[in-house]
Amino acid sequence: MNFGNTTNIGPVILFGFIIFIAMSKFITVFIRFNITVDGI
C-alpha cells in the first residue's frame, strides 16, 4: 500500500462523488415512479 502517492486521489473522490449524486437522483426518480404507478 503506497500512501505517499496522493496525487490521483482527488479525481477519484470527485468521480465517486459525482456517481453518488447521480445514483441518489436516479433512485429518487425510480421511487417516485413506483409510487406513481402504484397510485394509478
Coordinates of C-alpha atoms in Angstrom, one line a residue:
M1 CA 0.0 0.0 0.0
N2 CA 1.6 3.3 -1.1
F3 CA 0.0 6.1 0.9
G4 CA 2.6 8.6 -0.3
N5 CA 1.0 8.9 -3.7
T6 CA -2.0 11.2 -3.1
T7 CA -1.9 13.0 -6.4
N8 CA -4.5 10.7 -8.0
I9 CA -6.9 10.6 -5.0
G10 CA -8.6 13.9 -5.9
P11 CA -10.1 12.9 -9.2
V12 CA -11.1 9.6 -7.8
I13 CA -13.0 11.2 -4.9
L14 CA -14.6 13.7 -7.3
F15 CA -15.6 11.0 -9.7
G16 CA -17.1 8.9 -6.9
F17 CA -19.0 11.9 -5.6
I18 CA -20.5 12.6 -9.0
I19 CA -21.5 8.9 -9.3
F20 CA -23.0 9.0 -5.8
I21 CA -25.1 12.1 -6.7
A22 CA -26.3 10.6 -10.0
M23 CA -27.2 7.3 -8.3
S24 CA -29.1 9.1 -5.5
K25 CA -31.1 11.1 -8.0
F26 CA -31.8 8.0 -10.1
I27 CA -33.0 6.1 -7.0
T28 CA -35.3 9.1 -6.0
V29 CA -36.8 9.2 -9.5
F30 CA -37.3 5.4 -9.5
I31 CA -39.0 5.5 -6.1
R32 CA -41.3 8.4 -7.3
F33 CA -42.1 6.4 -10.5
N34 CA -43.0 3.3 -8.5
I35 CA -45.3 5.4 -6.2
T36 CA -47.0 6.9 -9.2
V37 CA -47.5 3.5 -10.8
D38 CA -48.9 2.1 -7.6
G39 CA -51.2 5.1 -7.2
I40 CA -53.0 4.6 -10.5

